[in-house]
GROMACS .gro file of C-alpha atoms in nm:
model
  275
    1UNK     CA    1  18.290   0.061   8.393
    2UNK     CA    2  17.936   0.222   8.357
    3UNK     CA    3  17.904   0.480   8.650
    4UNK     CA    4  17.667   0.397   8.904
    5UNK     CA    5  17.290   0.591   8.913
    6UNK     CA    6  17.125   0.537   9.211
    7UNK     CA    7  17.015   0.863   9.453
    8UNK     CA    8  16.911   0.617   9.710
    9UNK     CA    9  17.267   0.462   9.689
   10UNK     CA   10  17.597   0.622   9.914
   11UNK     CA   11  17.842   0.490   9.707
   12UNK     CA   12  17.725   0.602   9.381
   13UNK     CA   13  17.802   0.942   9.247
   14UNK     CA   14  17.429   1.049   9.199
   15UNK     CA   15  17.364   1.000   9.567
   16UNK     CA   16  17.106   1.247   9.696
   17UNK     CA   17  17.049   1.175  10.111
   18UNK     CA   18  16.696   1.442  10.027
   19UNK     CA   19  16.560   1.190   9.758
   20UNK     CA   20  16.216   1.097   9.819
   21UNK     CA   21  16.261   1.214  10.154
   22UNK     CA   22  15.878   1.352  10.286
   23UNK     CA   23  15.831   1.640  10.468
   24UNK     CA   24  15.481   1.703  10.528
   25UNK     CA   25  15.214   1.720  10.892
   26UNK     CA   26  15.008   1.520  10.691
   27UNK     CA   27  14.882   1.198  10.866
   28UNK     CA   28  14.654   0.888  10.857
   29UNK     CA   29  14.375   0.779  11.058
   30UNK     CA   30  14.336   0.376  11.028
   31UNK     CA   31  14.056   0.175  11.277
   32UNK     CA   32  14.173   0.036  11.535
   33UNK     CA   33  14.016  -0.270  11.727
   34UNK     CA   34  14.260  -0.251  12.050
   35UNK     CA   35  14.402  -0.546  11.997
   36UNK     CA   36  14.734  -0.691  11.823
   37UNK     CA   37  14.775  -0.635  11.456
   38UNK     CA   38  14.915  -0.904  11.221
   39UNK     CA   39  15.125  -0.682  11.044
   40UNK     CA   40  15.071  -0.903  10.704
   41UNK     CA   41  14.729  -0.899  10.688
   42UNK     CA   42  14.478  -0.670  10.506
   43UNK     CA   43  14.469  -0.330  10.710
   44UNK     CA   44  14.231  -0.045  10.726
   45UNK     CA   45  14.232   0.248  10.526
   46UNK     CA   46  14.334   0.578  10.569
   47UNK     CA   47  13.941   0.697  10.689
   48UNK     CA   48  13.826   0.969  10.893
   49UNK     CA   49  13.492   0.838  11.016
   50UNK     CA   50  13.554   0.510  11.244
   51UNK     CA   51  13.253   0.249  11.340
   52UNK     CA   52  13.431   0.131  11.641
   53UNK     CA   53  13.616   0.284  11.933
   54UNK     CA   54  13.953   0.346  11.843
   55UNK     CA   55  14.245   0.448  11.617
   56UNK     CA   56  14.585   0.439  11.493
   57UNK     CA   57  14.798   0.781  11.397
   58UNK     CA   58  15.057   0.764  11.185
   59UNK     CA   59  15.290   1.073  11.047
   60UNK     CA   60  15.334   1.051  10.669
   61UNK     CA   61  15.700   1.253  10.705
   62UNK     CA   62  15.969   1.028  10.673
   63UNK     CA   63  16.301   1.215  10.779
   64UNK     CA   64  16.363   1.204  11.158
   65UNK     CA   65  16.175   1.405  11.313
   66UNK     CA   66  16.022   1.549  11.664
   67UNK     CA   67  15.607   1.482  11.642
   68UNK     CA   68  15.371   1.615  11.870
   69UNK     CA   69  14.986   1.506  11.847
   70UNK     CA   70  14.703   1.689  11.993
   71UNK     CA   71  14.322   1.515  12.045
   72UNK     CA   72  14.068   1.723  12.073
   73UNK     CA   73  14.032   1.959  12.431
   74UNK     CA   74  14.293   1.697  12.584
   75UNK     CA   75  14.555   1.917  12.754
   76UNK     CA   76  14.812   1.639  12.706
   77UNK     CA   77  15.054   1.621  12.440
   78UNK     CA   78  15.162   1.297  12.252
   79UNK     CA   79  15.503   1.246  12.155
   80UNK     CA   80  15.494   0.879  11.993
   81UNK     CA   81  15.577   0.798  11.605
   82UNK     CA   82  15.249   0.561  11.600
   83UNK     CA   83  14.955   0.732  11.841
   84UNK     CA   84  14.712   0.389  11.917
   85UNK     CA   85  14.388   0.553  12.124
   86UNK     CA   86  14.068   0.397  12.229
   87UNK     CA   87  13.750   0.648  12.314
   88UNK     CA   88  13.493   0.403  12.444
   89UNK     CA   89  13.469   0.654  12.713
   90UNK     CA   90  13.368   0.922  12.449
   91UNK     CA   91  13.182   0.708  12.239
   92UNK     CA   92  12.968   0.596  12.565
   93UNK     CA   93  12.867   0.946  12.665
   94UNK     CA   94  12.517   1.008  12.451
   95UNK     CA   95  12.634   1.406  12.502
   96UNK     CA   96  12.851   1.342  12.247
   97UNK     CA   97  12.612   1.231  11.960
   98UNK     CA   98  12.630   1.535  11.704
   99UNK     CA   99  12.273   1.724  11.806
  100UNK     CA  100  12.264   1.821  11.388
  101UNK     CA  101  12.312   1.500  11.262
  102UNK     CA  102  12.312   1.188  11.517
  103UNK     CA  103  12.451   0.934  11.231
  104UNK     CA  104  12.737   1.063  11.422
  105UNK     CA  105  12.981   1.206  11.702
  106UNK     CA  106  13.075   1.556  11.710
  107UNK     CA  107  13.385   1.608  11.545
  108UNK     CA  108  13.717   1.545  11.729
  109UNK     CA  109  13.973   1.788  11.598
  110UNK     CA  110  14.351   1.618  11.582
  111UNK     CA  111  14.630   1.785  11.508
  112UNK     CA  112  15.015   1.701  11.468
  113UNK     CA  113  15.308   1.912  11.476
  114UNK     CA  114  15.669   1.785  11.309
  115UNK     CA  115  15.963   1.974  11.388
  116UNK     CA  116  16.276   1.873  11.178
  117UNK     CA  117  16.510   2.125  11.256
  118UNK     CA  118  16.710   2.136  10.938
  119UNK     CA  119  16.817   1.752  10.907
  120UNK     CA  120  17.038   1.696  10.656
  121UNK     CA  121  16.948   2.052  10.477
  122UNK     CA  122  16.705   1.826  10.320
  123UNK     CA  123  16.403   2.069  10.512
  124UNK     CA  124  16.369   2.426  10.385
  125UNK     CA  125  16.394   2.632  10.703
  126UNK     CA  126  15.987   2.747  10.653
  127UNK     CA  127  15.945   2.356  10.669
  128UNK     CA  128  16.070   2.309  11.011
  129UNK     CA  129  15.804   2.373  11.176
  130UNK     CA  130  15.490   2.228  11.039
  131UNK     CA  131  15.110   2.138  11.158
  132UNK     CA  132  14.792   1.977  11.034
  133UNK     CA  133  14.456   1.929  11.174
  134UNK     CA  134  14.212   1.650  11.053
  135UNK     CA  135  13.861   1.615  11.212
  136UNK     CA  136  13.853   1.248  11.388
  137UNK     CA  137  13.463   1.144  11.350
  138UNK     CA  138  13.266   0.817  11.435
  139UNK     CA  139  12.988   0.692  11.359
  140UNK     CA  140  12.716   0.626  11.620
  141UNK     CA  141  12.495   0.345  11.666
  142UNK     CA  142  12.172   0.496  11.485
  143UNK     CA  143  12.400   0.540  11.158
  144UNK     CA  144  12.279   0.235  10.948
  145UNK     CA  145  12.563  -0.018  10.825
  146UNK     CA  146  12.715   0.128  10.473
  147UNK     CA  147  12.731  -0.218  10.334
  148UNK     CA  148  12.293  -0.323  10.402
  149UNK     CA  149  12.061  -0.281  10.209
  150UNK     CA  150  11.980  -0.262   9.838
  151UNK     CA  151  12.156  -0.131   9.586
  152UNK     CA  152  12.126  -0.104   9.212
  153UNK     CA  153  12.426  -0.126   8.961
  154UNK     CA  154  12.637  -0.318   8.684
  155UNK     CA  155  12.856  -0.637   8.741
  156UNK     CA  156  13.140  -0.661   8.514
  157UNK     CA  157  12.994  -0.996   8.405
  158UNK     CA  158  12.661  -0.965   8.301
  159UNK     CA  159  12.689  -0.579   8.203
  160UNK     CA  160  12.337  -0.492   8.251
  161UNK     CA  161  12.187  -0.319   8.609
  162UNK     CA  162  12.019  -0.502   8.830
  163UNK     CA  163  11.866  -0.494   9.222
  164UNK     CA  164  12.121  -0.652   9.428
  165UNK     CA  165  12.055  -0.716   9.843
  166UNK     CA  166  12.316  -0.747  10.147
  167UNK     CA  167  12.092  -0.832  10.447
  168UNK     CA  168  12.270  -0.998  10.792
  169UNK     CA  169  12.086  -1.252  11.020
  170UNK     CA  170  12.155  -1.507  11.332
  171UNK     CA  171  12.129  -1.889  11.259
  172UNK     CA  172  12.068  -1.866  11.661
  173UNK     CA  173  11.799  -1.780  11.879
  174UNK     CA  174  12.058  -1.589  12.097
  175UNK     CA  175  12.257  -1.329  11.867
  176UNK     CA  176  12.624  -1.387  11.869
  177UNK     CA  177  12.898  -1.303  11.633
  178UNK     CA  178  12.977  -1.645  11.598
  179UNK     CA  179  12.604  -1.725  11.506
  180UNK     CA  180  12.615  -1.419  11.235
  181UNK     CA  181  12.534  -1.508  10.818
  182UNK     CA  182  12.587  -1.242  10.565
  183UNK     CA  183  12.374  -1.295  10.264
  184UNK     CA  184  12.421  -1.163   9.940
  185UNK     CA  185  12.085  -1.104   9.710
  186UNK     CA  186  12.049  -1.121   9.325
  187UNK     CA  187  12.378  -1.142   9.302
  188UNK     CA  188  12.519  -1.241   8.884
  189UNK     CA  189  12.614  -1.593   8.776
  190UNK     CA  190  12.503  -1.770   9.132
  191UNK     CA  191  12.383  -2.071   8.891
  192UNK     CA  192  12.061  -2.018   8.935
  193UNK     CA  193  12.060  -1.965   9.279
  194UNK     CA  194  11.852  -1.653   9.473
  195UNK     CA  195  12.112  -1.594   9.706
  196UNK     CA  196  12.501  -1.668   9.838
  197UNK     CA  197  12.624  -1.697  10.215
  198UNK     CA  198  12.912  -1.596  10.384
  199UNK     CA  199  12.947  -1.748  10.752
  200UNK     CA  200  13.180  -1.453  10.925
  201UNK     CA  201  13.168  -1.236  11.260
  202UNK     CA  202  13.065  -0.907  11.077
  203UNK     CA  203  13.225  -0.724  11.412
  204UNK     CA  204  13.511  -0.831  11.328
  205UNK     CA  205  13.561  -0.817  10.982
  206UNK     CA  206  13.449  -0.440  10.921
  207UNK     CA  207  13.783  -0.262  10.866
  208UNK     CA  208  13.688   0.102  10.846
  209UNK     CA  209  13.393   0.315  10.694
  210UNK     CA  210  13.467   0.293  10.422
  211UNK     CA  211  13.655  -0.061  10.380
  212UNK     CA  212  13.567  -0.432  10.461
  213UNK     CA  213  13.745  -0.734  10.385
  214UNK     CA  214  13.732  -1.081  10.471
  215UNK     CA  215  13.923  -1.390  10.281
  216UNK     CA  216  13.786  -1.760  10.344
  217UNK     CA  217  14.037  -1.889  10.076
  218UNK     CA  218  13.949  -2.107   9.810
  219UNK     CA  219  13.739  -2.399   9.942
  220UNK     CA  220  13.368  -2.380   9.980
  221UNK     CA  221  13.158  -2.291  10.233
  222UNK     CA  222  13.171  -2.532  10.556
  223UNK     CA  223  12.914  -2.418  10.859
  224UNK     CA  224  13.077  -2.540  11.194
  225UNK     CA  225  12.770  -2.376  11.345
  226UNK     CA  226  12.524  -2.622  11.194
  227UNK     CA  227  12.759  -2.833  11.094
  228UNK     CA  228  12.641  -2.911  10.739
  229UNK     CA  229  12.784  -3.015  10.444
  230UNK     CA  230  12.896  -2.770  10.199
  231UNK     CA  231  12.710  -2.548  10.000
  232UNK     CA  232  12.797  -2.310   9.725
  233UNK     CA  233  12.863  -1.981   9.850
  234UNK     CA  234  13.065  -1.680   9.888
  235UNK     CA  235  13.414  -1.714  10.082
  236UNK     CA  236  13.582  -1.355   9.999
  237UNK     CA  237  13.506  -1.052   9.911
  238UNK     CA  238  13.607  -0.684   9.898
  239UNK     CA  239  13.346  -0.357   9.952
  240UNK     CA  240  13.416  -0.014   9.980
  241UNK     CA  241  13.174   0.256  10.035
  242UNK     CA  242  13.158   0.622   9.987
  243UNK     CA  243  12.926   0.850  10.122
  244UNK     CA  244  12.913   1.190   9.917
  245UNK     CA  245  12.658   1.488  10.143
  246UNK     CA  246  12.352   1.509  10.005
  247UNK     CA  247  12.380   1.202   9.747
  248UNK     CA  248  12.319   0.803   9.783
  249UNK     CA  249  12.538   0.555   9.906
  250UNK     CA  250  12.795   0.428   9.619
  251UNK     CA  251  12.932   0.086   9.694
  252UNK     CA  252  13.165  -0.160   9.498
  253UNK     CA  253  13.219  -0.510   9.594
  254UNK     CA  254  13.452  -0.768   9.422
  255UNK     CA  255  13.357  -1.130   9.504
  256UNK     CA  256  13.499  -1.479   9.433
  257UNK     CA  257  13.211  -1.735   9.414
  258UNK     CA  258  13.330  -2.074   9.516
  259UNK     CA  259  13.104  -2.408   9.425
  260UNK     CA  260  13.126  -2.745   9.582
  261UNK     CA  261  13.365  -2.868   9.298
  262UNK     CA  262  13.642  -2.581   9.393
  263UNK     CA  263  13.581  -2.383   9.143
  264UNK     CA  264  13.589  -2.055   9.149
  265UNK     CA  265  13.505  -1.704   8.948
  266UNK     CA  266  13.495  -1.359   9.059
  267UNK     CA  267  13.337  -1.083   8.984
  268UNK     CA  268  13.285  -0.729   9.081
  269UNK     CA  269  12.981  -0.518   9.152
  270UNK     CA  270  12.961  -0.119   9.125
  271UNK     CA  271  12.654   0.028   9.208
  272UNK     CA  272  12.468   0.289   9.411
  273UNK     CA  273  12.253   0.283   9.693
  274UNK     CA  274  11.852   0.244   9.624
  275UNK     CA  275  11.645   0.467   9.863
   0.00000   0.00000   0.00000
């Protein structure tokens, strides 16, 4: 009989209760809207700098362990596995807008302390105490969205660089989420067409900083706000940003295109920011 090989097993001779076993401060930051999360849908990313008012904390160690957060000058101490916080109170206080740069807050500093006293002799005893500190930073109202604006860069279909434009407008006199159109400008392959629409609720679908996401399957486009018939346009797409000091903007967006027929290409675009 061919002896069993699995670490991660008990029963087999191999068996190693440290393997893959973490043991690290380390933590993420994720956006966090205050509301339920639908654990199988798309989630933030681990990002630093939030655009809305609050945040989930997670500890990357993975052994049990004793976690302490702290947040900024509170004197309180946090003891939960998964820290959810909302700072609309910070956020609201103008005394908090960075006086150096006002794109932004001042800096929150967070830090978490793990203390895994040994467990399983799977922590090196100058492991068992550990901390980390990450700045927490958001981004205030005069910051302009990452994902406006024009940007110039290469789609993977047509291979050559070209102006592309992501503007955002209201169908409605009164300006409502619900009322909201994102459209996308010189877009590739749009068969012959200037432009593409999405119909979405932009303050809802902006995951993180750095991250936005939003999935309308694979039908066309249907407007229940002005209830007209379908049109060709765009029903998902992926962007991430990065922001690098002292450089432009560098965005990449992957896009299915969707026309009346059902059918369906995508594409992505990688480009920078045009000032």
């Amino acid at each position: 009989k061919k002896p069993c090989q699995d670490p991660t097993n008990i029963n087999c001779e191999n068996y190693d209760p440290c393997y893959g076993k973490i043991v690290t401060a380390d933590f993420t930051i994720r956006q966090w809207d205050g509301w339920y999360i639908d654990p199988k849908a798309m989630q933030p990313e681990d990002c630093d700098t939030i655009l809305l008012h609050g945040i989930r904390l997670h500890p990357k160690i993975n052994v049990p362990t004793n976690v302490f957060w702290k947040i900024g000058t509170d004197d309180r101490i946090f003891t939960e596995g998964e820290l959810k916080m909302l700072f609309s109170e910070y956020i609201n206080n103008p005394g908090n807008i960075d006086p150096n740069n006002p794109n932004y807050y001042k800096p929150i500093p967070i830090t978490l302390t793990v203390k895994t006293p040994g467990w399983q002799k799977c922590v090196a005893p100058k492991d068992t105490v550990l901390q980390h500190t990450r700045n927490l930073v958001f981004v205030s109202a005069k910051r302009p969205n990452p994902i406006l604006g024009k940007f110039v860069g290469i789609s993977d279909f047509d291979n050559k660089e070209r102006e592309i434009e992501i503007v955002q407008y209201s169908i409605d006199s009164i300006v409502s989420p619900y009322s909201a159109r994102t459209a996308f400008i010189n877009f590739p392959n749009l068969d012959n067409k200037d432009s593409i629409i999405l119909r979405a609720y932009p303050t809802l679908i902006l995951k993180s900083f750095k991250y936005l996401w939003t999935d309308g399957g694979y039908t066309y486009v249907y407007d229940n706000m002005t209830n007209t018939e379908p049109y060709d346009g765009l029903n998902m797409f992926k962007i991430r940003t990065d922001h690098v000091e002292g450089e432009q903007d560098y965005i990449k967006i992957e896009y299915r295109y969707v026309t009346k027929q059902n059918q369906y290409k995508e594409y992505t675009f990688s480009g920078r920011r045009k000032n």
